PDB file of C-alpha atoms in Angstrom:
ATOM      1  CA  UNK A   1       0.000   0.000   0.000  1.00  0.00           C
ATOM      2  CA  UNK A   2       2.930   2.332   0.677  1.00  0.00           C
ATOM      3  CA  UNK A   3       4.711   2.135  -2.662  1.00  0.00           C
ATOM      4  CA  UNK A   4       4.035   2.346  -6.379  1.00  0.00           C
ATOM      5  CA  UNK A   5       5.636  -0.504  -8.292  1.00  0.00           C
ATOM      6  CA  UNK A   6       7.055   0.172 -11.733  1.00  0.00           C
ATOM      7  CA  UNK A   7       6.571  -3.282 -13.273  1.00  0.00           C
ATOM      8  CA  UNK A   8       4.257  -3.950 -16.189  1.00  0.00           C
ATOM      9  CA  UNK A   9       1.925  -6.371 -14.431  1.00  0.00           C
ATOM     10  CA  UNK A  10      -0.699  -7.524 -16.897  1.00  0.00           C
ATOM     11  CA  UNK A  11      -2.802  -8.947 -14.098  1.00  0.00           C
ATOM     12  CA  UNK A  12      -2.921  -5.813 -11.975  1.00  0.00           C
ATOM     13  CA  UNK A  13      -6.236  -4.641 -13.389  1.00  0.00           C
ATOM     14  CA  UNK A  14      -8.061  -7.609 -12.058  1.00  0.00           C
ATOM     15  CA  UNK A  15      -6.918 -10.462 -14.336  1.00  0.00           C
ATOM     16  CA  UNK A  16      -9.284 -13.154 -13.128  1.00  0.00           C
ATOM     17  CA  UNK A  17     -10.948 -11.513 -10.143  1.00  0.00           C
ATOM     18  CA  UNK A  18     -13.264  -8.580  -9.747  1.00  0.00           C
ATOM     19  CA  UNK A  19     -11.068  -6.538  -7.411  1.00  0.00           C
ATOM     20  CA  UNK A  20     -10.692  -2.926  -8.530  1.00  0.00           C
ATOM     21  CA  UNK A  21      -7.166  -1.567  -8.772  1.00  0.00           C
ATOM     22  CA  UNK A  22      -6.779   2.145  -8.037  1.00  0.00           C
ATOM     23  CA  UNK A  23      -3.609   4.067  -8.797  1.00  0.00           C
ATOM     24  CA  UNK A  24      -3.378   7.120  -6.549  1.00  0.00           C
ATOM     25  CA  UNK A  25      -0.738   9.854  -6.750  1.00  0.00           C
ATOM     26  CA  UNK A  26      -0.511  12.076  -3.685  1.00  0.00           C
ATOM     27  CA  UNK A  27       0.997  15.584  -3.655  1.00  0.00           C
ATOM     28  CA  UNK A  28       3.337  14.758  -0.772  1.00  0.00           C
ATOM     29  CA  UNK A  29       3.409  14.975   3.011  1.00  0.00           C
ATOM     30  CA  UNK A  30       3.834  18.727   3.438  1.00  0.00           C
ATOM     31  CA  UNK A  31       1.303  19.214   6.244  1.00  0.00           C
ATOM     32  CA  UNK A  32      -0.819  17.570   8.900  1.00  0.00           C
ATOM     33  CA  UNK A  33      -3.762  17.919   6.510  1.00  0.00           C
ATOM     34  CA  UNK A  34      -2.000  15.960   3.779  1.00  0.00           C
ATOM     35  CA  UNK A  35      -0.966  13.200   6.191  1.00  0.00           C
ATOM     36  CA  UNK A  36      -4.578  12.828   7.328  1.00  0.00           C
ATOM     37  CA  UNK A  37      -5.731  12.818   3.690  1.00  0.00           C
ATOM     38  CA  UNK A  38      -3.316  10.002   2.819  1.00  0.00           C
ATOM     39  CA  UNK A  39      -4.391   7.954   5.833  1.00  0.00           C
ATOM     40  CA  UNK A  40      -8.075   8.403   4.928  1.00  0.00           C
ATOM     41  CA  UNK A  41      -7.457   7.195   1.357  1.00  0.00           C
ATOM     42  CA  UNK A  42      -5.352   4.206   2.400  1.00  0.00           C
ATOM     43  CA  UNK A  43      -7.760   3.066   5.123  1.00  0.00           C
ATOM     44  CA  UNK A  44     -10.839   3.601   2.944  1.00  0.00           C
ATOM     45  CA  UNK A  45      -9.330   1.583   0.078  1.00  0.00           C
ATOM     46  CA  UNK A  46      -8.627  -1.300   2.444  1.00  0.00           C
ATOM     47  CA  UNK A  47     -12.167  -1.134   3.876  1.00  0.00           C
ATOM     48  CA  UNK A  48     -13.690  -1.044   0.390  1.00  0.00           C
ATOM     49  CA  UNK A  49     -11.632  -4.012  -0.824  1.00  0.00           C
ATOM     50  CA  UNK A  50      -9.875  -1.891  -3.444  1.00  0.00           C
ATOM     51  CA  UNK A  51      -6.279  -2.693  -4.408  1.00  0.00           C
ATOM     52  CA  UNK A  52      -4.453   0.632  -3.922  1.00  0.00           C
ATOM     53  CA  UNK A  53      -1.224   1.468  -5.689  1.00  0.00           C
ATOM     54  CA  UNK A  54      -0.007   4.580  -3.867  1.00  0.00           C
ATOM     55  CA  UNK A  55       2.655   7.045  -5.000  1.00  0.00           C
ATOM     56  CA  UNK A  56       4.022  10.126  -3.176  1.00  0.00           C
ATOM     57  CA  UNK A  57       5.037  12.898  -5.614  1.00  0.00           C
ATOM     58  CA  UNK A  58       7.035  14.743  -2.917  1.00  0.00           C
ATOM     59  CA  UNK A  59       5.627  18.049  -4.166  1.00  0.00           C
ATOM     60  CA  UNK A  60       6.987  17.660  -7.716  1.00  0.00           C
ATOM     61  CA  UNK A  61       4.819  17.595 -10.818  1.00  0.00           C
ATOM     62  CA  UNK A  62       7.352  15.529 -12.775  1.00  0.00           C
ATOM     63  CA  UNK A  63       7.105  12.771 -10.130  1.00  0.00           C
ATOM     64  CA  UNK A  64       3.326  12.817 -10.397  1.00  0.00           C
ATOM     65  CA  UNK A  65       3.347  12.584 -14.192  1.00  0.00           C
ATOM     66  CA  UNK A  66       5.809   9.670 -13.929  1.00  0.00           C
ATOM     67  CA  UNK A  67       3.511   7.929 -11.434  1.00  0.00           C
ATOM     68  CA  UNK A  68       0.441   8.365 -13.667  1.00  0.00           C
ATOM     69  CA  UNK A  69       2.365   6.907 -16.627  1.00  0.00           C
ATOM     70  CA  UNK A  70       3.382   3.984 -14.412  1.00  0.00           C
ATOM     71  CA  UNK A  71      -0.274   3.410 -13.484  1.00  0.00           C
ATOM     72  CA  UNK A  72      -1.176   3.421 -17.199  1.00  0.00           C
ATOM     73  CA  UNK A  73       1.567   0.869 -17.905  1.00  0.00           C
ATOM     74  CA  UNK A  74       0.307  -1.312 -15.046  1.00  0.00           C
ATOM     75  CA  UNK A  75      -3.212  -1.095 -16.517  1.00  0.00           C
ATOM     76  CA  UNK A  76      -4.938  -0.059 -13.293  1.00  0.00           C
ATOM     77  CA  UNK A  77      -8.723   0.271 -13.436  1.00  0.00           C
ATOM     78  CA  UNK A  78      -8.956   3.868 -12.194  1.00  0.00           C
ATOM     79  CA  UNK A  79      -6.411   6.654 -11.611  1.00  0.00           C
ATOM     80  CA  UNK A  80      -6.934   9.323  -8.961  1.00  0.00           C
ATOM     81  CA  UNK A  81      -4.569  12.122  -8.037  1.00  0.00           C
ATOM     82  CA  UNK A  82      -4.302  15.385  -6.172  1.00  0.00           C
ATOM     83  CA  UNK A  83      -2.508  17.707  -8.633  1.00  0.00           C
ATOM     84  CA  UNK A  84       0.631  19.468  -7.375  1.00  0.00           C
ATOM     85  CA  UNK A  85      -0.207  22.457  -9.595  1.00  0.00           C
ATOM     86  CA  UNK A  86      -3.152  23.369 -11.843  1.00  0.00           C
ATOM     87  CA  UNK A  87      -1.421  23.467 -15.250  1.00  0.00           C
ATOM     88  CA  UNK A  88       0.412  21.022 -17.478  1.00  0.00           C
ATOM     89  CA  UNK A  89      -1.669  17.840 -17.261  1.00  0.00           C
ATOM     90  CA  UNK A  90      -3.177  17.625 -20.761  1.00  0.00           C
ATOM     91  CA  UNK A  91      -0.633  15.254 -22.323  1.00  0.00           C
ATOM     92  CA  UNK A  92      -0.516  12.608 -19.594  1.00  0.00           C
ATOM     93  CA  UNK A  93      -4.286  12.655 -19.020  1.00  0.00           C
ATOM     94  CA  UNK A  94      -4.817  12.193 -22.767  1.00  0.00           C
ATOM     95  CA  UNK A  95      -2.593   9.112 -22.482  1.00  0.00           C
ATOM     96  CA  UNK A  96      -4.811   7.773 -19.691  1.00  0.00           C
ATOM     97  CA  UNK A  97      -7.947   8.516 -21.720  1.00  0.00           C
ATOM     98  CA  UNK A  98      -6.505   6.770 -24.807  1.00  0.00           C
ATOM     99  CA  UNK A  99      -5.728   3.753 -22.607  1.00  0.00           C
ATOM    100  CA  UNK A 100      -9.357   3.680 -21.467  1.00  0.00           C
ATOM    101  CA  UNK A 101      -8.500   4.429 -17.821  1.00  0.00           C
ATOM    102  CA  UNK A 102     -10.872   6.890 -16.101  1.00  0.00           C
ATOM    103  CA  UNK A 103      -9.320   9.648 -13.958  1.00  0.00           C
ATOM    104  CA  UNK A 104     -10.652  11.256 -10.787  1.00  0.00           C
ATOM    105  CA  UNK A 105      -9.231  14.526  -9.434  1.00  0.00           C
ATOM    106  CA  UNK A 106      -9.144  14.756  -5.641  1.00  0.00           C
ATOM    107  CA  UNK A 107      -8.763  17.843  -3.448  1.00  0.00           C
ATOM    108  CA  UNK A 108      -7.289  20.052  -6.198  1.00  0.00           C
ATOM    109  CA  UNK A 109      -8.541  20.997  -9.659  1.00  0.00           C
ATOM    110  CA  UNK A 110      -6.692  21.466 -12.954  1.00  0.00           C
ATOM    111  CA  UNK A 111      -7.139  24.314 -15.429  1.00  0.00           C
ATOM    112  CA  UNK A 112      -7.278  22.262 -18.647  1.00  0.00           C
ATOM    113  CA  UNK A 113     -10.293  23.310 -20.767  1.00  0.00           C
ATOM    114  CA  UNK A 114     -10.847  19.676 -21.866  1.00  0.00           C
ATOM    115  CA  UNK A 115     -13.038  18.398 -19.034  1.00  0.00           C
ATOM    116  CA  UNK A 116     -13.389  15.026 -20.786  1.00  0.00           C
ATOM    117  CA  UNK A 117      -9.900  14.179 -19.490  1.00  0.00           C
ATOM    118  CA  UNK A 118     -11.344  13.337 -16.066  1.00  0.00           C
ATOM    119  CA  UNK A 119     -14.615  11.882 -14.805  1.00  0.00           C
ATOM    120  CA  UNK A 120     -15.072  14.038 -11.717  1.00  0.00           C
ATOM    121  CA  UNK A 121     -13.367  16.339  -9.240  1.00  0.00           C
ATOM    122  CA  UNK A 122     -14.013  15.716  -5.550  1.00  0.00           C
ATOM    123  CA  UNK A 123     -12.890  18.385  -3.123  1.00  0.00           C
ATOM    124  CA  UNK A 124     -13.514  21.686  -1.432  1.00  0.00           C
ATOM    125  CA  UNK A 125     -14.517  25.005  -2.941  1.00  0.00           C
ATOM    126  CA  UNK A 126     -11.291  26.897  -2.235  1.00  0.00           C
ATOM    127  CA  UNK A 127     -12.689  30.228  -3.434  1.00  0.00           C
ATOM    128  CA  UNK A 128     -15.540  29.844  -0.932  1.00  0.00           C
ATOM    129  CA  UNK A 129     -12.975  29.109   1.794  1.00  0.00           C
ATOM    130  CA  UNK A 130     -11.158  32.360   1.016  1.00  0.00           C
ATOM    131  CA  UNK A 131     -14.469  34.235   1.058  1.00  0.00           C
ATOM    132  CA  UNK A 132     -15.373  32.770   4.463  1.00  0.00           C
ATOM    133  CA  UNK A 133     -12.025  34.032   5.795  1.00  0.00           C
ATOM    134  CA  UNK A 134     -12.707  37.476   4.314  1.00  0.00           C
ATOM    135  CA  UNK A 135     -16.280  37.563   5.648  1.00  0.00           C
ATOM    136  CA  UNK A 136     -15.060  36.945   9.204  1.00  0.00           C
ATOM    137  CA  UNK A 137     -12.486  39.733   8.876  1.00  0.00           C
ATOM    138  CA  UNK A 138     -15.036  42.232   7.542  1.00  0.00           C
ATOM    139  CA  UNK A 139     -17.392  41.433  10.424  1.00  0.00           C
ATOM    140  CA  UNK A 140     -14.579  41.619  12.991  1.00  0.00           C
ATOM    141  CA  UNK A 141     -13.692  45.180  11.935  1.00  0.00           C
ATOM    142  CA  UNK A 142     -17.232  46.340  11.252  1.00  0.00           C
ATOM    143  CA  UNK A 143     -17.755  50.015  12.140  1.00  0.00           C
ATOM    144  CA  UNK A 144     -14.019  50.711  12.446  1.00  0.00           C
ATOM    145  CA  UNK A 145     -12.272  53.153  10.127  1.00  0.00           C
ATOM    146  CA  UNK A 146      -8.564  52.773  10.945  1.00  0.00           C
ATOM    147  CA  UNK A 147      -6.414  50.985   8.324  1.00  0.00           C
ATOM    148  CA  UNK A 148      -6.120  47.216   8.802  1.00  0.00           C
ATOM    149  CA  UNK A 149      -2.716  45.959   7.656  1.00  0.00           C
ATOM    150  CA  UNK A 150      -2.841  42.319   6.528  1.00  0.00           C
ATOM    151  CA  UNK A 151       0.019  39.944   5.757  1.00  0.00           C
ATOM    152  CA  UNK A 152      -0.711  36.800   3.763  1.00  0.00           C
ATOM    153  CA  UNK A 153       1.044  33.454   3.801  1.00  0.00           C
ATOM    154  CA  UNK A 154       0.231  31.852   0.453  1.00  0.00           C
ATOM    155  CA  UNK A 155       0.307  28.158  -0.358  1.00  0.00           C
ATOM    156  CA  UNK A 156       2.439  26.524  -3.049  1.00  0.00           C
ATOM    157  CA  UNK A 157       2.649  28.796  -6.136  1.00  0.00           C
ATOM    158  CA  UNK A 158       0.361  27.564  -8.904  1.00  0.00           C
ATOM    159  CA  UNK A 159      -1.595  25.210  -6.656  1.00  0.00           C
ATOM    160  CA  UNK A 160      -5.392  25.497  -6.837  1.00  0.00           C
ATOM    161  CA  UNK A 161      -5.931  26.077  -3.093  1.00  0.00           C
ATOM    162  CA  UNK A 162      -3.323  28.855  -3.046  1.00  0.00           C
ATOM    163  CA  UNK A 163      -4.754  30.587  -6.128  1.00  0.00           C
ATOM    164  CA  UNK A 164      -8.373  30.272  -5.031  1.00  0.00           C
ATOM    165  CA  UNK A 165      -8.008  31.046  -1.319  1.00  0.00           C
ATOM    166  CA  UNK A 166      -6.162  34.221  -2.279  1.00  0.00           C
ATOM    167  CA  UNK A 167      -8.796  35.169  -4.856  1.00  0.00           C
ATOM    168  CA  UNK A 168     -11.798  34.513  -2.586  1.00  0.00           C
ATOM    169  CA  UNK A 169     -10.307  36.482   0.290  1.00  0.00           C
ATOM    170  CA  UNK A 170      -9.317  39.358  -1.993  1.00  0.00           C
ATOM    171  CA  UNK A 171     -12.790  39.553  -3.543  1.00  0.00           C
ATOM    172  CA  UNK A 172     -14.404  40.086  -0.146  1.00  0.00           C
ATOM    173  CA  UNK A 173     -12.010  42.637   1.367  1.00  0.00           C
ATOM    174  CA  UNK A 174     -11.545  44.807  -1.753  1.00  0.00           C
ATOM    175  CA  UNK A 175     -14.899  46.497  -1.150  1.00  0.00           C
ATOM    176  CA  UNK A 176     -13.484  48.293   1.906  1.00  0.00           C
ATOM    177  CA  UNK A 177     -10.338  50.418   1.390  1.00  0.00           C
ATOM    178  CA  UNK A 178      -9.335  50.145   5.059  1.00  0.00           C
ATOM    179  CA  UNK A 179      -8.176  46.555   4.405  1.00  0.00           C
ATOM    180  CA  UNK A 180      -4.674  46.553   2.958  1.00  0.00           C
ATOM    181  CA  UNK A 181      -2.616  43.435   2.144  1.00  0.00           C
ATOM    182  CA  UNK A 182       0.812  44.943   2.866  1.00  0.00           C
ATOM    183  CA  UNK A 183       2.806  41.753   2.205  1.00  0.00           C
ATOM    184  CA  UNK A 184       1.991  38.423   0.545  1.00  0.00           C
ATOM    185  CA  UNK A 185       4.451  35.584   0.062  1.00  0.00           C
ATOM    186  CA  UNK A 186       4.440  31.820  -0.257  1.00  0.00           C
ATOM    187  CA  UNK A 187       5.094  29.675   2.794  1.00  0.00           C
ATOM    188  CA  UNK A 188       4.780  26.485   0.675  1.00  0.00           C
ATOM    189  CA  UNK A 189       2.021  25.146   2.973  1.00  0.00           C
ATOM    190  CA  UNK A 190       4.701  24.144   5.534  1.00  0.00           C
ATOM    191  CA  UNK A 191       5.209  25.119   9.172  1.00  0.00           C
ATOM    192  CA  UNK A 192       8.930  25.754   8.657  1.00  0.00           C
ATOM    193  CA  UNK A 193       8.440  28.164   5.766  1.00  0.00           C
ATOM    194  CA  UNK A 194       5.472  29.797   7.503  1.00  0.00           C
ATOM    195  CA  UNK A 195       7.729  30.643  10.433  1.00  0.00           C
ATOM    196  CA  UNK A 196      10.577  31.912   8.218  1.00  0.00           C
ATOM    197  CA  UNK A 197       8.339  34.137   6.083  1.00  0.00           C
ATOM    198  CA  UNK A 198       6.536  35.535   9.133  1.00  0.00           C
ATOM    199  CA  UNK A 199       9.913  36.453  10.624  1.00  0.00           C
ATOM    200  CA  UNK A 200      10.614  38.427   7.448  1.00  0.00           C
ATOM    201  CA  UNK A 201       7.188  40.111   7.595  1.00  0.00           C
ATOM    202  CA  UNK A 202       7.735  41.153  11.217  1.00  0.00           C
ATOM    203  CA  UNK A 203      11.056  42.767  10.323  1.00  0.00           C
ATOM    204  CA  UNK A 204       9.878  44.485   7.138  1.00  0.00           C
ATOM    205  CA  UNK A 205       6.407  45.681   8.187  1.00  0.00           C
ATOM    206  CA  UNK A 206       6.135  48.382  10.885  1.00  0.00           C
ATOM    207  CA  UNK A 207       2.538  47.445  11.737  1.00  0.00           C
ATOM    208  CA  UNK A 208       0.740  44.134  11.209  1.00  0.00           C
ATOM    209  CA  UNK A 209      -2.854  43.799  12.383  1.00  0.00           C
ATOM    210  CA  UNK A 210      -3.898  40.526  10.731  1.00  0.00           C
ATOM    211  CA  UNK A 211      -2.287  37.374   9.357  1.00  0.00           C
ATOM    212  CA  UNK A 212      -4.191  35.339   6.768  1.00  0.00           C
ATOM    213  CA  UNK A 213      -2.528  31.935   6.241  1.00  0.00           C
ATOM    214  CA  UNK A 214      -3.691  29.586   3.495  1.00  0.00           C
ATOM    215  CA  UNK A 215      -3.352  26.616   5.858  1.00  0.00           C
ATOM    216  CA  UNK A 216      -2.989  25.837   9.562  1.00  0.00           C
ATOM    217  CA  UNK A 217       0.597  24.629   9.329  1.00  0.00           C
ATOM    218  CA  UNK A 218       1.893  27.957   8.005  1.00  0.00           C
ATOM    219  CA  UNK A 219      -0.175  29.736  10.643  1.00  0.00           C
ATOM    220  CA  UNK A 220       1.327  27.568  13.384  1.00  0.00           C
ATOM    221  CA  UNK A 221       4.834  28.359  12.139  1.00  0.00           C
ATOM    222  CA  UNK A 222       3.928  32.056  12.094  1.00  0.00           C
ATOM    223  CA  UNK A 223       2.743  31.837  15.713  1.00  0.00           C
ATOM    224  CA  UNK A 224       6.254  30.712  16.714  1.00  0.00           C
ATOM    225  CA  UNK A 225       7.742  33.744  14.941  1.00  0.00           C
ATOM    226  CA  UNK A 226       5.204  36.127  16.495  1.00  0.00           C
ATOM    227  CA  UNK A 227       5.877  34.814  20.002  1.00  0.00           C
ATOM    228  CA  UNK A 228       9.644  34.966  19.452  1.00  0.00           C
ATOM    229  CA  UNK A 229       9.203  38.639  18.502  1.00  0.00           C
ATOM    230  CA  UNK A 230       7.552  39.286  21.872  1.00  0.00           C
ATOM    231  CA  UNK A 231       4.036  39.677  20.499  1.00  0.00           C
ATOM    232  CA  UNK A 232       0.861  37.841  21.454  1.00  0.00           C
ATOM    233  CA  UNK A 233      -0.714  35.836  18.594  1.00  0.00           C
ATOM    234  CA  UNK A 234      -4.474  36.225  18.420  1.00  0.00           C
ATOM    235  CA  UNK A 235      -4.336  39.521  20.321  1.00  0.00           C
ATOM    236  CA  UNK A 236      -1.540  41.733  18.941  1.00  0.00           C
ATOM    237  CA  UNK A 237      -1.965  40.098  15.545  1.00  0.00           C
ATOM    238  CA  UNK A 238      -5.267  38.463  14.646  1.00  0.00           C
ATOM    239  CA  UNK A 239      -4.820  35.175  12.783  1.00  0.00           C
ATOM    240  CA  UNK A 240      -7.074  33.467  10.235  1.00  0.00           C
ATOM    241  CA  UNK A 241      -6.152  30.050   8.814  1.00  0.00           C
ATOM    242  CA  UNK A 242      -7.669  27.290   6.677  1.00  0.00           C
ATOM    243  CA  UNK A 243      -7.868  23.501   7.316  1.00  0.00           C
ATOM    244  CA  UNK A 244      -8.892  22.807  10.954  1.00  0.00           C
ATOM    245  CA  UNK A 245      -6.339  20.077  11.663  1.00  0.00           C
ATOM    246  CA  UNK A 246      -5.941  19.152  15.330  1.00  0.00           C
ATOM    247  CA  UNK A 247      -2.857  21.325  16.002  1.00  0.00           C
ATOM    248  CA  UNK A 248      -4.607  24.301  14.405  1.00  0.00           C
ATOM    249  CA  UNK A 249      -7.788  23.677  16.381  1.00  0.00           C
ATOM    250  CA  UNK A 250      -5.754  23.431  19.583  1.00  0.00           C
ATOM    251  CA  UNK A 251      -4.161  26.835  18.889  1.00  0.00           C
ATOM    252  CA  UNK A 252      -7.639  28.194  18.076  1.00  0.00           C
ATOM    253  CA  UNK A 253      -9.042  26.896  21.378  1.00  0.00           C
ATOM    254  CA  UNK A 254      -6.159  28.654  23.167  1.00  0.00           C
ATOM    255  CA  UNK A 255      -6.941  31.967  21.421  1.00  0.00           C
ATOM    256  CA  UNK A 256      -3.692  32.012  19.440  1.00  0.00           C
ATOM    257  CA  UNK A 257      -5.711  31.728  16.219  1.00  0.00           C
ATOM    258  CA  UNK A 258      -8.954  33.719  15.918  1.00  0.00           C
ATOM    259  CA  UNK A 259     -10.803  31.914  13.131  1.00  0.00           C
ATOM    260  CA  UNK A 260     -10.369  28.729  11.082  1.00  0.00           C
ATOM    261  CA  UNK A 261     -12.130  27.795   7.863  1.00  0.00           C
ATOM    262  CA  UNK A 262     -12.482  24.012   7.674  1.00  0.00           C
ATOM    263  CA  UNK A 263     -11.136  22.024   4.727  1.00  0.00           C
ATOM    264  CA  UNK A 264     -11.711  18.338   5.444  1.00  0.00           C
ATOM    265  CA  UNK A 265      -8.978  15.880   4.405  1.00  0.00           C
ATOM    266  CA  UNK A 266     -11.192  12.831   5.003  1.00  0.00           C
ATOM    267  CA  UNK A 267     -12.006  12.272   1.336  1.00  0.00           C
ATOM    268  CA  UNK A 268     -11.293   8.530   1.331  1.00  0.00           C
ATOM    269  CA  UNK A 269     -14.837   7.129   1.740  1.00  0.00           C
ATOM    270  CA  UNK A 270     -16.308   9.453  -0.906  1.00  0.00           C
ATOM    271  CA  UNK A 271     -13.417   8.705  -3.272  1.00  0.00           C
ATOM    272  CA  UNK A 272     -13.832   4.917  -3.007  1.00  0.00           C
ATOM    273  CA  UNK A 273     -17.564   5.281  -3.620  1.00  0.00           C
ATOM    274  CA  UNK A 274     -16.829   7.267  -6.799  1.00  0.00           C
ATOM    275  CA  UNK A 275     -14.177   4.752  -7.921  1.00  0.00           C
ATOM    276  CA  UNK A 276     -16.726   1.922  -7.690  1.00  0.00           C
ATOM    277  CA  UNK A 277     -19.366   3.927  -9.555  1.00  0.00           C
ATOM    278  CA  UNK A 278     -16.913   4.869 -12.339  1.00  0.00           C
ATOM    279  CA  UNK A 279     -15.820   1.245 -12.657  1.00  0.00           C
ATOM    280  CA  UNK A 280     -19.475   0.162 -12.894  1.00  0.00           C
ATOM    281  CA  UNK A 281     -20.052   2.673 -15.691  1.00  0.00           C
ATOM    282  CA  UNK A 282     -22.478   4.756 -13.642  1.00  0.00           C
ATOM    283  CA  UNK A 283     -23.004   8.431 -14.423  1.00  0.00           C
ATOM    284  CA  UNK A 284     -21.525  10.662 -11.716  1.00  0.00           C
ATOM    285  CA  UNK A 285     -21.521  14.460 -11.272  1.00  0.00           C
ATOM    286  CA  UNK A 286     -18.428  16.212 -12.632  1.00  0.00           C
ATOM    287  CA  UNK A 287     -18.064  18.159  -9.380  1.00  0.00           C
ATOM    288  CA  UNK A 288     -18.485  16.628  -5.910  1.00  0.00           C
ATOM    289  CA  UNK A 289     -18.170  19.034  -2.979  1.00  0.00           C
ATOM    290  CA  UNK A 290     -17.070  18.087   0.518  1.00  0.00           C
ATOM    291  CA  UNK A 291     -19.141  19.363   3.449  1.00  0.00           C
ATOM    292  CA  UNK A 292     -17.290  21.817   5.686  1.00  0.00           C
ATOM    293  CA  UNK A 293     -17.804  24.535   8.281  1.00  0.00           C
ATOM    294  CA  UNK A 294     -15.890  27.256  10.180  1.00  0.00           C
ATOM    295  CA  UNK A 295     -14.688  27.507  13.774  1.00  0.00           C
ATOM    296  CA  UNK A 296     -14.257  30.198  16.435  1.00  0.00           C
ATOM    297  CA  UNK A 297     -12.207  29.570  19.608  1.00  0.00           C
ATOM    298  CA  UNK A 298     -15.377  28.685  21.532  1.00  0.00           C
ATOM    299  CA  UNK A 299     -16.498  26.203  18.863  1.00  0.00           C
ATOM    300  CA  UNK A 300     -13.009  24.666  18.746  1.00  0.00           C
ATOM    301  CA  UNK A 301     -13.158  23.909  22.476  1.00  0.00           C
ATOM    302  CA  UNK A 302     -16.447  22.064  21.973  1.00  0.00           C
ATOM    303  CA  UNK A 303     -15.258  19.734  19.196  1.00  0.00           C
ATOM    304  CA  UNK A 304     -11.504  19.379  19.819  1.00  0.00           C
ATOM    305  CA  UNK A 305     -11.691  16.095  21.716  1.00  0.00           C
ATOM    306  CA  UNK A 306     -13.541  14.413  18.824  1.00  0.00           C
ATOM    307  CA  UNK A 307     -11.343  15.606  15.949  1.00  0.00           C
ATOM    308  CA  UNK A 308     -10.076  12.716  13.838  1.00  0.00           C
ATOM    309  CA  UNK A 309      -7.182  14.653  12.311  1.00  0.00           C
TER     310      UNK A 309
END
């Protein structure tokens, strides 16, 4: 389950039994969210009786393309993957289509205009997540006229969640000129880079009122930098993040983060259901949304003990 073999196994697509073989290429293991996502997919495949061939792209598109070509060679029944970036998938997905292997996008979309290259996309509405973050901020500063200086920790450049969370947030706050994004830089969705970039922001920006981080891990790294600078996260600098992983929810319950927009990584059960339907030739919607909410510190305290990730 942990590795993706490179052999041309003619029997891997079922050869004699009815077991479905799924080739899945994961972005990597850059965050607590991604680790939980991988675990959900692996456990759900085992529960569903699906033979999973799993590959970790380690954050590199070329690794993911190589993995998809390996799945095609192995003649898996279905290919699913969470794209590292939005662009550059047309050629390899055409190869999968020509081989008669259906493709499912998980968690992240692609920007190819040919939607026949994949059967469905299951995941969150990242633009809506950014808007939820912006809506909270607008409400928090309602009736106030002083400038609000915002720094933004972006996700991986070119990745759908980074592009869309930025766009959704920007759409909401642009209506009020008091909101100013004074610095915006990638933290690569990692805690380490989130901390390093926040250190730079704190040195270069004379006044920071709000941090908007595209995921919890970058926000948690930023909290370390803020505390090291002698400031109080959640009070001196208000913090908004996206994901709602357990470490983020813990910081939220402690008041170090002010608001979290949920993005559930537990896509495994829904994905396996779609894999079976695709294999059976059933018609499925081209867009399947995951159900998610938002959390305040008070709400985080109520649900923290029951969080699965």
